[in-house]
Short mmCIF file of C-alpha atoms in Angstrom, two decimals:
data_model
loop_
_atom_site.label_atom_id
_atom_site.label_comp_id
_atom_site.label_asym_id
_atom_site.label_seq_id
_atom_site.Cartn_x
_atom_site.Cartn_y
_atom_site.Cartn_z
CA MET A 22 -93.70 2.89 -11.55
CA ALA A 23 -92.31 -0.32 -13.00
CA SER A 24 -92.31 -0.73 -16.77
CA LYS A 25 -95.11 -2.71 -18.41
CA ASN A 26 -94.47 -6.34 -19.38
CA ILE A 27 -96.57 -9.38 -20.05
CA ASN A 28 -100.24 -9.34 -19.10
CA PRO A 29 -100.59 -12.02 -16.39
CA PHE A 30 -104.31 -12.30 -17.20
CA ALA A 31 -103.99 -12.65 -20.96
CA ALA A 32 -105.47 -16.13 -20.72
CA LEU A 33 -108.83 -14.87 -19.48
CA GLY A 34 -110.18 -15.42 -22.98
CA GLU A 35 -111.20 -13.45 -26.04
CA MET A 36 -114.39 -11.42 -26.09
CA SER A 37 -116.75 -10.91 -29.01
CA THR A 38 -116.42 -7.66 -30.94
CA ASP A 39 -119.79 -7.90 -32.68
CA MET A 40 -121.97 -4.81 -32.29
CA PRO A 41 -124.94 -5.39 -29.98
CA THR A 42 -128.53 -4.98 -30.98
CA ASP A 43 -130.84 -2.96 -28.78
CA MET A 44 -132.07 -6.17 -27.12
CA ASP A 45 -128.84 -8.14 -26.60
CA VAL A 46 -129.30 -10.08 -23.38
CA VAL A 47 -127.56 -13.26 -22.29
CA GLU A 48 -129.04 -15.50 -19.64
CA ASN A 49 -126.91 -15.74 -16.52
CA THR A 50 -124.99 -18.99 -16.70
CA PRO A 51 -122.39 -19.23 -13.93
CA PRO A 52 -119.49 -21.65 -14.35
CA PRO A 53 -119.02 -24.52 -11.91
CA VAL A 54 -117.38 -23.36 -8.68
CA LYS A 55 -114.95 -25.59 -6.85
CA LYS A 56 -115.50 -25.99 -3.15
CA SER A 57 -113.01 -24.21 -0.96
CA SER A 58 -112.10 -24.47 2.66
CA THR A 59 -112.27 -20.68 2.81
CA SER A 60 -115.72 -19.45 3.76
CA VAL A 61 -117.53 -17.25 1.27
CA PRO A 62 -119.67 -14.33 2.43
CA LYS A 63 -123.31 -15.25 1.90
CA LYS A 64 -123.90 -12.32 -0.41
CA LEU A 65 -121.21 -13.64 -2.82
CA GLU A 66 -122.47 -17.22 -3.10
CA TRP A 67 -123.92 -18.26 -6.42
CA ALA A 68 -127.61 -18.81 -6.85
CA MET A 69 -127.12 -21.97 -8.89
CA GLU A 70 -130.50 -21.93 -10.59
CA LYS A 71 -130.75 -20.19 -13.96
CA LYS A 72 -132.98 -17.14 -13.96
CA LYS A 73 -134.84 -15.69 -16.91
CA PRO A 74 -134.16 -12.01 -17.64
CA SER A 75 -136.48 -9.65 -15.83
CA SER A 76 -138.41 -7.01 -17.73
CA GLU A 77 -135.76 -4.47 -16.71
CA LEU A 78 -133.02 -6.72 -17.97
CA GLU A 79 -134.85 -7.30 -21.24
CA THR A 80 -134.61 -3.60 -22.02
CA ASN A 81 -130.91 -3.50 -21.20
CA ILE A 82 -128.93 -2.56 -24.28
CA PHE A 83 -125.76 -4.28 -23.08
CA GLN A 84 -124.82 -7.93 -23.50
CA CYS A 85 -123.72 -9.16 -20.08
CA THR A 86 -122.58 -12.58 -18.92
CA ASN A 87 -121.84 -13.06 -15.24
CA LEU A 88 -119.05 -14.87 -13.48
CA ALA A 89 -118.67 -15.50 -9.76
CA LEU A 90 -116.74 -13.89 -6.97
CA SER A 91 -115.22 -16.70 -4.98
CA PRO A 92 -112.19 -17.17 -2.72
CA ALA A 93 -108.88 -17.97 -4.36
CA PRO A 94 -105.52 -19.06 -2.97
CA ARG A 95 -103.64 -16.09 -1.62
CA ARG A 96 -100.23 -15.40 -3.02
CA GLY A 97 -97.92 -12.75 -1.65
CA ALA A 98 -100.70 -11.05 0.31
CA LEU A 99 -99.78 -7.66 1.70
CA HIS A 100 -101.90 -7.86 4.85
CA THR A 101 -104.27 -10.37 6.39
CA TYR A 102 -107.23 -7.97 6.10
CA HIS A 103 -107.04 -8.26 2.33
CA ASP A 104 -108.90 -11.56 2.56
CA ALA A 105 -112.05 -9.43 2.94
CA THR A 106 -111.13 -6.46 0.71
CA HIS A 107 -111.96 -6.61 -2.98
CA LEU A 108 -111.15 -4.34 -5.90
CA PHE A 109 -113.64 -3.71 -8.71
CA ILE A 110 -112.01 -2.44 -11.91
CA LEU A 111 -113.56 -1.24 -15.17
CA GLU A 112 -111.87 -2.24 -18.43
CA GLN A 113 -113.24 -0.85 -21.70
CA GLY A 114 -111.88 -3.44 -24.10
CA THR A 115 -109.54 -2.90 -27.02
CA SER A 116 -110.61 -2.36 -30.62
CA ASP A 117 -109.64 -0.19 -33.58
CA ASN A 118 -113.21 1.11 -33.42
CA ARG A 119 -114.44 2.39 -30.04
CA ASN A 120 -117.96 1.35 -31.03
CA THR A 121 -116.98 -2.33 -31.21
CA ALA A 122 -114.89 -2.53 -28.03
CA VAL A 123 -116.22 -5.02 -25.44
CA GLY A 124 -115.49 -4.20 -21.81
CA ARG A 125 -115.85 -5.86 -18.42
CA ILE A 126 -115.77 -5.42 -14.66
CA PHE A 127 -112.76 -7.27 -13.27
CA THR A 128 -112.49 -8.10 -9.56
CA CYS A 129 -109.70 -9.37 -7.34
CA LEU A 130 -108.52 -9.31 -3.75
CA ALA A 131 -106.74 -6.18 -2.60
CA ASP A 132 -103.33 -7.85 -2.90
CA GLY A 133 -103.99 -8.52 -6.59
CA SER A 134 -104.70 -12.23 -6.22
CA GLY A 135 -107.83 -14.19 -7.10
CA GLY A 136 -108.57 -12.12 -10.21
CA ARG A 137 -111.57 -12.90 -12.41
CA ASP A 138 -114.30 -11.21 -14.43
CA LEU A 139 -117.47 -10.18 -12.63
CA ILE A 140 -119.37 -8.78 -15.65
CA THR A 141 -118.46 -9.05 -19.34
CA GLY A 142 -120.02 -7.75 -22.53
CA LEU A 143 -120.03 -4.02 -21.67
CA ARG A 144 -120.20 -2.15 -24.97
CA SER A 145 -120.53 1.55 -24.16
CA ALA A 146 -117.15 2.68 -22.79
CA SER A 147 -117.70 2.20 -19.05
CA ASP A 148 -115.81 4.76 -17.00
CA GLY A 149 -116.80 5.31 -13.34
CA ILE A 150 -117.58 2.65 -10.73
CA ALA A 151 -118.75 2.61 -7.10
CA VAL A 152 -119.87 -0.01 -4.57
CA SER A 153 -122.60 0.79 -2.07
CA ALA A 154 -121.59 0.78 1.60
CA ASP A 155 -124.03 -2.02 2.37
CA HIS A 156 -122.29 -4.10 -0.36
CA LYS A 157 -125.60 -4.72 -2.05
CA TYR A 158 -124.91 -3.07 -5.40
CA VAL A 159 -122.16 -2.20 -7.87
CA PHE A 160 -122.92 0.91 -9.96
CA TRP A 161 -121.08 2.07 -13.08
CA THR A 162 -121.31 4.81 -15.70
CA ASN A 163 -121.12 4.36 -19.45
CA MET A 164 -119.81 7.16 -21.64
CA GLY A 165 -121.77 5.90 -24.64
CA HIS A 166 -120.53 5.95 -28.23
CA PRO A 167 -118.43 8.41 -30.25
CA GLY A 168 -119.62 9.81 -33.57
CA PRO A 169 -118.17 12.03 -36.31
CA GLU A 170 -118.71 15.16 -34.21
CA GLY A 171 -117.52 13.72 -30.89
CA TRP A 172 -119.26 11.65 -28.27
CA THR A 173 -122.95 11.23 -28.90
CA ASP A 174 -125.74 11.70 -26.38
CA SER A 175 -125.67 8.01 -25.39
CA GLY A 176 -124.38 7.88 -21.80
CA SER A 177 -126.09 5.77 -19.12
CA ILE A 178 -125.78 4.32 -15.62
CA GLN A 179 -126.08 0.62 -14.80
CA ARG A 180 -126.23 -1.44 -11.63
CA CYS A 181 -125.87 -5.06 -10.59
CA ASP A 182 -125.94 -7.03 -7.36
CA ILE A 183 -122.56 -7.52 -5.70
CA ASP A 184 -122.52 -11.13 -6.96
CA SER A 185 -123.10 -9.89 -10.56
CA GLN A 186 -126.78 -10.86 -10.73
CA ASN A 187 -129.66 -8.64 -11.85
CA VAL A 188 -127.94 -6.24 -14.23
CA ILE A 189 -130.25 -3.31 -14.91
CA THR A 190 -130.03 0.14 -16.47
CA ILE A 191 -131.16 2.83 -14.04
CA ILE A 192 -130.55 5.83 -16.34
CA ALA A 193 -131.09 4.93 -19.98
CA GLN A 194 -129.06 6.10 -22.95
CA GLY A 195 -129.79 9.54 -24.27
CA THR A 196 -132.42 10.43 -21.69
CA LYS A 197 -131.04 12.57 -18.86
CA THR A 198 -127.26 12.79 -19.18
CA HIS A 199 -124.67 12.84 -21.98
CA THR A 200 -121.11 11.48 -21.45
CA LEU A 201 -120.73 10.15 -17.90
CA LYS A 202 -117.38 9.95 -16.14
CA GLN A 203 -116.43 9.37 -12.47
CA LEU A 204 -119.22 8.22 -10.16
CA VAL A 205 -119.49 8.43 -6.36
CA ILE A 206 -122.16 7.46 -3.81
CA ALA A 207 -123.26 9.89 -1.10
CA GLU A 208 -124.33 7.34 1.50
CA LYS A 209 -126.11 9.62 3.98
CA SER A 210 -128.42 11.17 1.40
CA LYS A 211 -128.57 7.98 -0.71
CA LYS A 212 -127.58 9.81 -3.87
CA LEU A 213 -125.39 9.08 -6.89
CA TYR A 214 -123.15 11.93 -8.05
CA TRP A 215 -121.33 12.00 -11.38
CA CYS A 216 -119.69 14.31 -13.89
CA ASP A 217 -121.09 14.63 -17.42
CA ARG A 218 -118.14 15.55 -19.62
CA GLU A 219 -119.60 16.76 -22.93
CA GLY A 220 -122.76 17.64 -21.03
CA MET A 221 -120.55 20.06 -19.06
CA ARG A 222 -122.43 19.29 -15.86
CA VAL A 223 -122.12 18.05 -12.29
CA MET A 224 -125.18 15.87 -11.64
CA ARG A 225 -126.88 13.62 -9.12
CA SER A 226 -129.84 11.27 -8.74
CA ASP A 227 -131.41 8.85 -6.31
CA LEU A 228 -129.85 5.39 -6.15
CA ASP A 229 -132.60 4.05 -8.41
CA GLY A 230 -131.91 6.70 -11.07
CA ASN A 231 -134.91 8.87 -10.25
CA ASN A 232 -134.87 12.61 -9.44
CA VAL A 233 -131.96 13.55 -11.71
CA GLU A 234 -130.65 17.03 -10.87
CA THR A 235 -127.97 19.35 -12.21
CA LEU A 236 -125.79 21.07 -9.61
CA VAL A 237 -123.36 22.83 -11.96
CA ARG A 238 -123.76 23.65 -15.66
CA ASN A 239 -120.80 25.04 -17.64
CA GLY A 240 -122.56 25.16 -21.00
CA TYR A 241 -125.36 23.74 -23.09
CA VAL A 242 -125.29 20.39 -24.87
CA ASP A 243 -127.17 21.68 -27.90
CA ASN A 244 -124.48 24.33 -28.48
CA PRO A 245 -121.66 22.67 -30.53
CA GLU A 246 -119.13 25.35 -29.59
CA HIS A 247 -119.80 24.80 -25.89
CA ARG A 248 -119.56 21.03 -26.26
CA LYS A 249 -116.19 21.17 -28.03
CA ASN A 250 -114.65 23.53 -25.47
CA LYS A 251 -112.70 21.21 -23.17
CA LEU A 252 -112.27 23.97 -20.60
CA ARG A 253 -115.95 23.38 -19.81
CA TRP A 254 -115.66 19.59 -19.43
CA CYS A 255 -116.32 18.09 -15.98
CA VAL A 256 -114.64 14.72 -15.28
CA GLY A 257 -113.75 13.68 -11.71
CA ILE A 258 -116.04 14.07 -8.70
CA GLN A 259 -116.19 13.57 -4.93
CA VAL A 260 -118.67 14.57 -2.22
CA ASP A 261 -118.06 15.49 1.42
CA GLU A 262 -121.53 15.33 2.94
CA ASP A 263 -120.38 16.33 6.43
CA ALA A 264 -118.74 19.52 5.18
CA GLY A 265 -121.46 20.08 2.59
CA TYR A 266 -119.27 20.29 -0.53
CA VAL A 267 -119.07 18.64 -3.92
CA TYR A 268 -115.64 18.67 -5.64
CA TRP A 269 -114.95 18.16 -9.35
CA THR A 270 -112.27 18.45 -11.99
CA GLN A 271 -112.35 20.28 -15.30
CA LYS A 272 -109.60 18.66 -17.35
CA GLY A 273 -109.08 21.27 -20.05
CA PRO A 274 -107.37 20.41 -23.37
CA SER A 275 -105.35 17.18 -23.46
CA LYS A 276 -101.90 17.86 -21.97
CA GLY A 277 -102.90 21.52 -22.06
CA GLY A 278 -101.93 22.75 -18.59
CA LYS A 279 -105.32 24.41 -18.14
CA GLY A 280 -107.01 21.95 -15.78
CA LYS A 281 -108.86 22.97 -12.62
CA ILE A 282 -110.22 21.52 -9.39
CA LEU A 283 -113.32 23.27 -8.07
CA ARG A 284 -115.94 22.91 -5.36
CA CYS A 285 -119.32 24.33 -4.42
CA PRO A 286 -121.90 23.70 -1.69
CA ILE A 287 -124.12 20.66 -2.18
CA SER A 288 -127.08 22.95 -1.58
CA GLY A 289 -128.17 25.44 -4.19
CA VAL A 290 -129.91 23.19 -6.70
CA GLY A 291 -132.89 25.03 -8.06
CA SER A 292 -131.05 28.36 -8.12
CA SER A 293 -128.76 29.25 -11.01
CA THR A 294 -126.62 26.23 -11.92
CA THR A 295 -124.85 28.23 -14.65
CA ASN A 296 -122.09 30.53 -13.35
CA ARG A 297 -122.88 29.76 -9.72
CA GLY A 298 -121.58 32.52 -7.50
CA ASP A 299 -120.63 30.08 -4.72
CA THR A 300 -118.13 28.05 -6.80
CA GLU A 301 -114.48 28.10 -5.66
CA THR A 302 -111.47 27.27 -7.83
CA LEU A 303 -109.07 25.40 -5.55
CA PHE A 304 -106.35 24.68 -8.13
CA GLU A 305 -105.81 25.84 -11.68
CA ARG A 306 -103.21 25.54 -14.46
CA LEU A 307 -102.94 21.81 -13.74
CA PRO A 308 -101.65 19.53 -16.55
CA GLU A 309 -104.88 17.50 -16.94
CA PRO A 310 -106.64 16.46 -13.70
CA ILE A 311 -108.97 13.45 -13.94
CA ASP A 312 -110.39 11.46 -10.99
CA LEU A 313 -110.68 12.65 -7.39
CA SER A 314 -110.68 11.01 -3.97
CA LEU A 315 -111.06 12.44 -0.46
CA ASP A 316 -109.67 11.62 2.98
CA PRO A 317 -111.92 13.89 5.05
CA GLN A 318 -110.67 12.46 8.36
CA GLU A 319 -107.15 13.73 7.69
CA GLY A 320 -108.22 16.65 5.52
CA TRP A 321 -106.68 15.61 2.18
CA ILE A 322 -107.87 15.73 -1.42
CA TYR A 323 -106.19 13.38 -3.93
CA TRP A 324 -106.33 13.30 -7.73
CA THR A 325 -104.88 11.65 -10.78
CA ASP A 326 -103.47 13.74 -13.61
CA ARG A 327 -102.89 12.38 -17.13
CA GLY A 328 -101.03 15.43 -18.46
CA ASP A 329 -97.43 15.51 -19.63
CA ILE A 330 -94.55 14.59 -17.35
CA PRO A 331 -92.98 15.68 -15.07
CA LEU A 332 -96.11 17.20 -13.46
CA GLY A 333 -98.62 15.00 -15.29
CA ASN A 334 -99.24 11.26 -15.22
CA THR A 335 -99.13 11.52 -11.47
CA VAL A 336 -101.10 11.09 -8.26
CA ASN A 337 -101.30 14.30 -6.24
CA ARG A 338 -102.66 15.47 -2.92
CA ALA A 339 -103.24 18.71 -1.05
CA GLN A 340 -104.79 19.87 2.20
CA ILE A 341 -108.48 20.71 2.11
CA LEU A 342 -108.64 24.30 3.29
CA GLN A 343 -111.34 26.69 4.40
CA LYS A 344 -113.04 28.96 1.91
CA GLY A 345 -110.68 31.52 0.41
CA GLU A 346 -107.49 29.80 1.60
CA LYS A 347 -104.85 28.61 -0.87
CA THR A 348 -102.23 25.89 -0.68
CA LYS A 349 -99.80 23.97 -2.86
CA HIS A 350 -100.14 20.33 -3.81
CA LYS A 351 -97.58 17.54 -3.68
CA ILE A 352 -96.90 14.82 -6.24
CA LEU A 353 -96.99 11.38 -4.57
CA VAL A 354 -96.71 8.96 -7.49
CA ARG A 355 -95.11 9.57 -10.90
CA LYS A 356 -94.74 7.93 -14.31
CA LEU A 357 -98.25 6.61 -14.77
CA HIS A 358 -99.33 5.70 -18.29
CA GLU A 359 -102.33 8.01 -18.81
CA GLY A 360 -103.41 8.04 -15.15
CA ILE A 361 -107.18 7.71 -14.64
CA GLY A 362 -108.77 5.85 -11.70
CA LEU A 363 -108.12 6.47 -8.02
CA GLU A 364 -109.63 4.94 -4.88
CA LEU A 365 -108.55 5.40 -1.26
CA ASP A 366 -108.78 2.64 1.35
CA ILE A 367 -108.99 4.89 4.40
CA LYS A 368 -109.35 1.92 6.74
CA ASN A 369 -106.01 0.43 5.71
CA ARG A 370 -104.25 3.70 4.72
CA GLU A 371 -103.51 2.86 1.12
CA MET A 372 -104.62 3.84 -2.37
CA PHE A 373 -105.29 2.04 -5.62
CA ILE A 374 -104.58 3.60 -9.01
CA THR A 375 -105.31 2.72 -12.64
CA ASP A 376 -104.06 4.04 -15.94
CA LEU A 377 -105.55 3.86 -19.41
CA LEU A 378 -102.73 1.70 -20.74
CA GLY A 379 -103.76 -1.09 -18.37
CA GLY A 380 -101.77 -0.59 -15.18
CA VAL A 381 -103.24 -1.26 -11.74
CA TYR A 382 -101.15 -0.11 -8.78
CA ARG A 383 -101.23 0.32 -5.01
CA ALA A 384 -99.31 2.66 -2.73
CA ASP A 385 -99.49 3.95 0.82
CA LEU A 386 -101.48 7.16 1.20
CA ASN A 387 -98.21 9.10 1.33
CA GLY A 388 -97.14 7.58 -2.00
CA LYS A 389 -94.61 5.17 -0.52
CA ASN A 390 -94.31 1.42 -1.14
CA GLU A 391 -95.66 1.45 -4.67
CA LYS A 392 -96.50 -1.93 -6.19
CA VAL A 393 -97.62 -2.96 -9.66
CA PHE A 394 -100.53 -5.39 -9.42
CA PHE A 395 -101.20 -5.69 -13.14
CA PRO A 396 -98.93 -4.10 -15.78
CA ASP A 397 -101.50 -4.47 -18.57
CA LEU A 398 -105.06 -5.42 -17.67
CA GLY A 399 -106.49 -3.80 -20.80
CA THR A 400 -107.96 -0.33 -21.32
CA VAL A 401 -108.55 0.42 -17.64
CA THR A 402 -110.63 3.30 -16.28
CA GLY A 403 -112.44 3.42 -12.91
CA ILE A 404 -111.69 1.48 -9.71
CA ALA A 405 -113.60 0.89 -6.47
CA ILE A 406 -113.05 -1.11 -3.28
CA ALA A 407 -115.34 -3.00 -0.91
CA HIS A 408 -114.57 -4.44 2.52
CA LEU A 409 -116.60 -7.65 2.34
CA ASP A 410 -116.26 -8.71 5.99
#
């Protein structure tokens, strides 16, 4: 990967670092939008009238101001299809105190052009992001807030319309899940799946946040020794509904070489979620695996790893095998800067990668033709794509 230089989006403006109150809400006030000869999908056009916060929004603990998705002049586009393909990137904000960092959702076209903020004022360490297949909603997880004994029980899930309107909290802080990480949508069953790191769980719910279930439990939140044991921590997640499997990573200690990738059948909820007998360990002794992505059509599993070089700070892939089979993995991309987010564009045979030091990259699915889109976009975590045809 190319070395980091000047942030091309440094002029996006400073964000407040004041701590929010429990009722911080800002009325949606979109900026004026210049007319363009490029047509805008109807679902991305601004509703120009101001709207008062709904009762759901009034209970939202995050301060959010919304900006518009709109077409921008293309520069150096990779392919013509990128006019309709957008990236959605989570950035946690930078502060000496994690509890005062102010994050955002940044969006741009899939060639890196037309970048702007979609949502700002996120104050709870947002981590995982996903866009529904019908392009109606953007969902994201919030890790919550750290305390003297580690991350507190303050994780949540939020949602907004694709045009940034109607921000609501669908799973509130401290209610049903602890420290949320990667998030994925199972479209056929209309479920959200996520990993709960300090909660040591693989979890799911309906798209509205109801019917929260635990599929895998590696320990108990109220046991401090369990919670501090990073070998139990679940981080990255993917679901293959056709094959009937959920995949997840357990990162292990930082740079510790004890990470794992595991899977189990989607079925089985309601039986024993602790020490499930149908769990398979696909890979172990990995540097520090983080986010996952699947290419079920070609039979590949991909993941980022933020462990030490040469095997860590990489993007990797391996064949998805039948139960009991073993294989080796291959490193596709090296020299990330704390590699985190990963999203595959199966349609156009490319992948998008983020790292915690602010890099946003693309490469072909075989790791070739790497490009740096943004060398330093901030403290970057999750990434998602949407084909807005």
